[in-house]
Amino acid sequence: WKSNENMKAIAGPQKLRFTVQSCSGEDSDYPVRELLYHSPQTRGWQSPRFCKFPQEFVLRLERPSKIQQIQILAHEYKIPTKIEVFVGIAGPAAAPDADDAEVAAAVGNLRRLGYLSFDSNERSNHQARELKSVHVSVEGQLVRLLIHRCHVNKLNIYNQVGIVALNLIGEPLQPAPDGPPPYLDVDGPVSHEVQYYNRAAAEVADLQLDVHVDSSTAARIKELARAKDAAVAAEDYDEAKRLKASIERLKMVGGKIAQLEARKRLAVEREDYDLAKALKADIEKLRVAGETAAGVRPDGASSGEPGSLA
């Protein structure tokens, strides 16, 4: 398949919105639609128990795009040995009323980009999740992931594979269609007013940030990331260094807040409101302490003079 040279990107790098075109199978408790949401509550997709391999699903981008980066966050112990990646145009399969034959024909013509190998995760005792990120440069609207057999371990008793979340980052080649189809729920595109946003977009569109940091802190981090790259564009490297350090501190705080918020939700479900109230207070104290340590005012602005956010 050859890319269309007449199609030009109309925006800077951003998270590309997608929906699920097809899926070979899923665990009913971890359906593939979970991949359409990024938050600390994301459960992700898991294959059926004792399924046949390979498993696969096909994602359809909201519009044809130039894909520049693919990020896949694997489950901590339901880990695939490898995932093959295919990309290509959708053609008639992009239509909402496309029949199975049209979809199958488009999927069969996708270009194989290669594969990603995943570690067995034994060294972390299956506590950490592996994030695979690969840079590509290809135009398309369909992305097929072919997921091979799992790493065998004592925790994965049903021989499943799981993907907690994934990102497709790139530049759309067409305006967005009208209507609110069920595409990936993401924030707006990263501003690209300065020339450094290619790398910044990939940094802000980070699955670890989406999944392991609370939403309020994640929003602050994205603001600081934009300010950092503006400082780099202005060659204010002292400010860029300060903002980078602030971002790292906020990531640590945001991870702790996300854990406390999960405990608070569980307390509410169990109607333990005294514990929920205490956890809420702990969250508020931690958020203020984290913003102060990171040099961020409660209104979200940086406390530094150069490059401060309005």
Coordinates of C-alpha atoms in Angstrom, one line a residue:
W1 CA 0.0 0.0 0.0
K2 CA 1.3 3.4 -0.9
S3 CA 0.5 6.6 1.1
N4 CA -1.4 9.3 -0.6
E5 CA 1.0 12.1 -1.3
N6 CA -1.8 14.6 -1.8
M7 CA -3.0 14.3 1.7
K8 CA -1.5 16.7 4.2
A9 CA -1.6 16.7 8.0
I10 CA -3.9 19.4 9.3
A11 CA -2.8 19.5 13.0
G12 CA 0.2 18.8 15.2
P13 CA 0.9 15.5 16.9
Q14 CA -2.0 14.4 19.2
K15 CA -3.8 11.4 20.6
L16 CA -5.7 10.0 17.7
R17 CA -9.3 9.1 18.4
F18 CA -10.4 5.5 17.5
T19 CA -13.1 3.0 17.9
V20 CA -13.0 -0.8 17.9
Q21 CA -13.8 -2.2 14.4
S22 CA -13.6 -5.9 15.4
C23 CA -12.3 -8.2 18.1
S24 CA -11.7 -12.0 18.1
G25 CA -12.7 -12.4 21.7
E26 CA -12.8 -10.9 25.2
D27 CA -13.3 -11.7 28.9
S28 CA -16.8 -10.4 29.8
D29 CA -15.3 -8.6 32.8
Y30 CA -12.6 -6.9 30.6
P31 CA -14.3 -6.1 27.3
V32 CA -12.4 -4.5 24.5
R33 CA -14.5 -1.3 24.8
E34 CA -12.4 -0.6 28.0
L35 CA -9.6 0.5 25.6
L36 CA -11.8 3.5 24.7
Y37 CA -11.2 5.1 28.1
H38 CA -8.0 6.3 29.8
S39 CA -8.1 6.9 33.5
P40 CA -6.8 5.4 36.8
Q41 CA -10.0 3.3 36.7
T42 CA -9.2 1.8 33.3
R43 CA -9.4 -2.0 33.5
G44 CA -8.4 -2.7 29.9
W45 CA -9.0 -5.6 27.6
Q46 CA -8.3 -9.3 28.4
S47 CA -8.7 -12.3 26.1
P48 CA -11.1 -15.1 26.9
R49 CA -10.0 -17.8 29.4
F50 CA -8.0 -20.6 27.8
C51 CA -8.5 -19.0 24.4
K52 CA -6.7 -20.0 21.2
F53 CA -3.9 -17.8 20.0
P54 CA -3.3 -15.5 18.3
Q55 CA -6.0 -13.1 19.4
E56 CA -6.6 -9.9 17.5
F57 CA -8.6 -6.7 17.3
V58 CA -8.8 -4.0 14.7
L59 CA -9.0 -0.3 15.6
R60 CA -10.5 2.3 13.2
L61 CA -9.3 5.9 13.5
E62 CA -11.9 8.6 13.5
R63 CA -10.3 9.9 10.3
P64 CA -7.3 9.0 8.1
S65 CA -4.1 10.0 9.9
K66 CA -0.3 9.9 9.8
I67 CA 0.5 7.6 12.7
Q68 CA 3.8 8.6 14.4
Q69 CA 3.8 6.6 17.6
I70 CA 2.1 3.5 19.1
Q71 CA 2.0 3.0 22.9
I72 CA 0.8 -0.3 24.4
L73 CA 0.6 -0.9 28.2
A74 CA 0.5 -4.6 29.0
H75 CA -1.1 -6.3 32.0
E76 CA 1.4 -7.0 34.8
Y77 CA 1.1 -10.8 34.6
K78 CA -1.3 -11.6 31.7
I79 CA 1.5 -10.7 29.3
P80 CA 1.6 -11.5 25.6
T81 CA 4.9 -12.8 24.2
K82 CA 4.6 -10.5 21.2
I83 CA 2.1 -8.3 19.3
E84 CA 2.2 -7.8 15.6
V85 CA 1.1 -4.4 14.2
F86 CA -0.6 -3.9 10.8
V87 CA -1.7 -0.5 9.5
G88 CA -3.5 0.6 6.3
I89 CA -6.3 2.5 4.7
A90 CA -10.0 1.7 5.4
G91 CA -11.6 2.6 2.1
P92 CA -15.3 1.4 2.0
A93 CA -14.7 -0.3 5.4
A94 CA -14.7 3.2 7.0
A95 CA -18.4 3.6 6.4
P96 CA -20.7 3.0 9.4
D97 CA -22.8 0.6 7.3
A98 CA -19.8 -1.3 5.9
D99 CA -20.5 -5.1 5.6
D100 CA -18.3 -7.9 6.9
A101 CA -16.9 -8.6 3.5
E102 CA -15.7 -5.0 3.0
V103 CA -14.1 -4.9 6.5
A104 CA -12.4 -8.3 5.9
A105 CA -11.0 -7.1 2.6
A106 CA -9.6 -3.9 4.1
V107 CA -8.1 -5.8 7.0
G108 CA -6.5 -8.4 4.7
N109 CA -4.7 -5.6 2.8
L110 CA -3.1 -4.0 5.8
R111 CA 0.6 -3.5 5.8
R112 CA 2.6 -5.3 8.5
L113 CA 4.9 -2.9 10.3
G114 CA 6.6 -5.5 12.6
Y115 CA 6.1 -6.7 16.1
L116 CA 6.7 -5.8 19.7
S117 CA 8.2 -8.3 22.2
F118 CA 7.2 -8.2 25.9
D119 CA 9.2 -9.3 28.8
S120 CA 8.0 -12.1 31.1
N121 CA 8.1 -9.6 34.0
E122 CA 9.6 -12.1 36.4
R123 CA 12.2 -9.6 37.6
S124 CA 9.6 -7.3 39.1
N125 CA 7.6 -10.3 40.5
H126 CA 4.8 -9.3 38.2
Q127 CA 4.2 -6.0 40.1
A128 CA 5.1 -3.5 37.3
R129 CA 3.3 -3.1 33.9
E130 CA 5.5 -2.9 30.8
L131 CA 4.9 0.1 28.5
K132 CA 6.0 -0.5 24.9
S133 CA 6.4 2.6 22.7
V134 CA 7.5 2.5 19.1
H135 CA 7.9 5.4 16.7
V136 CA 6.6 4.8 13.1
S137 CA 5.7 7.0 10.1
V138 CA 2.7 5.6 8.2
E139 CA -0.6 6.9 7.0
G140 CA -3.7 4.9 7.6
Q141 CA -7.1 4.5 9.3
L142 CA -7.1 0.9 10.4
V143 CA -4.7 -0.6 12.9
R144 CA -4.7 -4.4 13.5
L145 CA -3.0 -5.8 16.6
L146 CA -2.3 -9.6 16.4
I147 CA -1.6 -10.8 19.9
H148 CA 0.4 -14.0 20.4
R149 CA 0.4 -16.5 23.2
C150 CA 0.9 -15.4 26.8
H151 CA 4.0 -15.8 29.1
V152 CA 3.2 -18.7 31.4
N153 CA 3.4 -17.9 35.1
K154 CA 1.7 -19.1 38.3
L155 CA -0.6 -16.0 38.5
N156 CA -2.0 -16.3 35.0
I157 CA -4.1 -19.4 35.8
Y158 CA -6.3 -19.1 32.7
N159 CA -3.5 -18.4 30.2
Q160 CA -4.9 -15.0 29.2
V161 CA -3.3 -11.9 27.7
G162 CA -4.3 -8.4 28.7
I163 CA -3.8 -4.9 27.4
V164 CA -4.5 -2.2 30.0
A165 CA -4.4 0.7 27.6
L166 CA -3.0 1.9 24.3
N167 CA -2.3 5.2 22.5
L168 CA -2.0 6.0 18.8
I169 CA -0.3 9.4 18.4
G170 CA -0.1 11.3 15.1
E171 CA -1.6 13.9 12.9
P172 CA -5.0 13.8 11.3
L173 CA -5.2 14.1 7.5
Q174 CA -8.8 15.1 7.3
P175 CA -11.2 17.3 9.3
A176 CA -13.2 15.4 12.0
P177 CA -16.6 14.1 10.9
D178 CA -19.8 15.4 12.4
G179 CA -21.6 13.6 15.2
P180 CA -20.4 12.0 18.5
P181 CA -19.3 8.4 17.6
P182 CA -17.9 6.3 20.4
Y183 CA -14.3 7.0 19.8
L184 CA -11.5 7.0 22.3
D185 CA -12.3 9.6 25.0
V186 CA -9.2 11.8 25.1
D187 CA -8.3 15.4 25.9
G188 CA -8.0 18.0 23.1
P189 CA -5.0 18.0 20.9
V190 CA -1.7 19.3 22.3
S191 CA -1.0 22.9 21.3
H192 CA 1.6 23.1 18.6
E193 CA 2.3 26.9 18.6
V194 CA 6.1 26.2 18.9
Q195 CA 8.3 23.9 16.9
Y196 CA 9.1 21.5 19.8
Y197 CA 5.7 19.9 20.1
N198 CA 6.5 16.7 18.2
R199 CA 8.4 15.3 21.2
A200 CA 6.2 17.1 23.7
A201 CA 3.0 15.6 22.3
A202 CA 4.4 12.1 22.8
E203 CA 5.5 13.0 26.3
V204 CA 2.1 14.4 27.3
A205 CA 0.2 11.5 25.6
D206 CA 1.8 9.0 28.0
L207 CA -0.2 6.0 29.0
Q208 CA 1.5 5.9 32.4
L209 CA 0.2 9.4 33.0
D210 CA -3.3 8.6 31.8
V211 CA -3.6 5.4 33.8
H212 CA -1.5 5.8 37.0
V213 CA -2.0 9.5 37.8
D214 CA -5.2 11.2 39.0
S215 CA -7.0 13.3 36.4
S216 CA -6.5 16.6 38.2
T217 CA -2.8 16.2 38.6
A218 CA -2.5 14.9 35.0
A219 CA -4.1 18.1 33.7
R220 CA -1.6 20.1 35.7
I221 CA 1.3 18.1 34.3
K222 CA 0.1 18.7 30.8
E223 CA 0.0 22.4 31.4
L224 CA 3.5 22.4 32.8
A225 CA 4.7 20.3 29.8
R226 CA 3.4 22.9 27.4
A227 CA 5.1 25.6 29.4
K228 CA 8.3 23.6 29.4
D229 CA 8.4 23.3 25.7
A230 CA 7.5 27.0 25.3
A231 CA 10.5 27.8 27.5
V232 CA 12.7 25.5 25.3
A233 CA 11.5 27.3 22.2
A234 CA 12.4 30.7 23.9
E235 CA 15.8 29.2 24.9
D236 CA 15.0 29.7 28.5
Y237 CA 16.7 26.5 29.7
D238 CA 16.7 27.4 33.4
E239 CA 13.0 27.6 33.3
A240 CA 12.7 24.5 31.2
K241 CA 14.8 22.6 33.8
R242 CA 12.7 23.9 36.7
L243 CA 9.5 22.9 35.0
K244 CA 10.9 19.4 34.1
A245 CA 11.6 18.9 37.8
S246 CA 8.1 20.1 38.8
I247 CA 6.6 17.6 36.3
E248 CA 8.5 14.7 37.8
R249 CA 7.4 15.6 41.4
L250 CA 3.8 16.0 40.3
K251 CA 3.9 12.5 38.6
M252 CA 5.0 11.0 42.0
V253 CA 2.3 12.8 43.9
G254 CA -0.3 12.0 41.2
G255 CA 0.4 8.3 41.5
K256 CA -0.1 8.4 45.3
I257 CA -3.3 10.4 44.9
A258 CA -4.7 7.9 42.4
Q259 CA -4.1 5.1 44.9
L260 CA -5.8 7.0 47.7
E261 CA -8.8 7.8 45.4
A262 CA -9.1 4.1 44.6
R263 CA -9.2 3.3 48.3
K264 CA -11.8 6.1 48.8
R265 CA -14.1 4.7 46.1
L266 CA -13.8 1.3 47.7
A267 CA -14.7 2.7 51.1
V268 CA -17.8 4.4 49.6
E269 CA -18.9 1.2 48.0
R270 CA -18.6 -0.5 51.4
E271 CA -20.4 2.5 53.0
D272 CA -17.5 3.2 55.3
Y273 CA -18.0 6.9 55.2
D274 CA -15.6 7.7 58.1
L275 CA -12.8 6.2 56.1
A276 CA -13.9 7.9 52.9
K277 CA -13.9 11.3 54.7
A278 CA -10.4 10.7 56.2
L279 CA -9.1 9.6 52.7
K280 CA -10.6 12.7 51.1
A281 CA -8.7 14.9 53.6
D282 CA -5.5 13.0 53.0
I283 CA -5.9 13.5 49.2
E284 CA -6.5 17.3 49.6
K285 CA -3.4 17.6 51.9
L286 CA -1.3 15.6 49.5
R287 CA -2.4 17.6 46.5
V288 CA -1.6 20.9 48.1
A289 CA 1.8 19.6 49.4
G290 CA 2.6 18.3 45.9
E291 CA 1.7 21.5 44.1
T292 CA 3.7 23.5 46.6
A293 CA 6.8 21.2 46.2
A294 CA 6.4 21.4 42.4
G295 CA 6.2 25.2 42.5
V296 CA 2.6 25.2 41.3
R297 CA 0.0 27.6 42.8
P298 CA -3.4 26.2 43.7
D299 CA -4.9 28.0 40.6
G300 CA -2.7 25.9 38.4
A301 CA -0.1 28.5 37.5
S302 CA 3.6 28.1 37.9
S303 CA 5.2 30.1 40.7
G304 CA 8.2 31.1 38.5
E305 CA 8.3 34.4 36.7
P306 CA 9.6 33.3 33.3
G307 CA 7.3 31.1 31.3
S308 CA 4.6 31.1 34.0
L309 CA 1.1 30.0 33.0
A310 CA -1.7 32.6 33.0

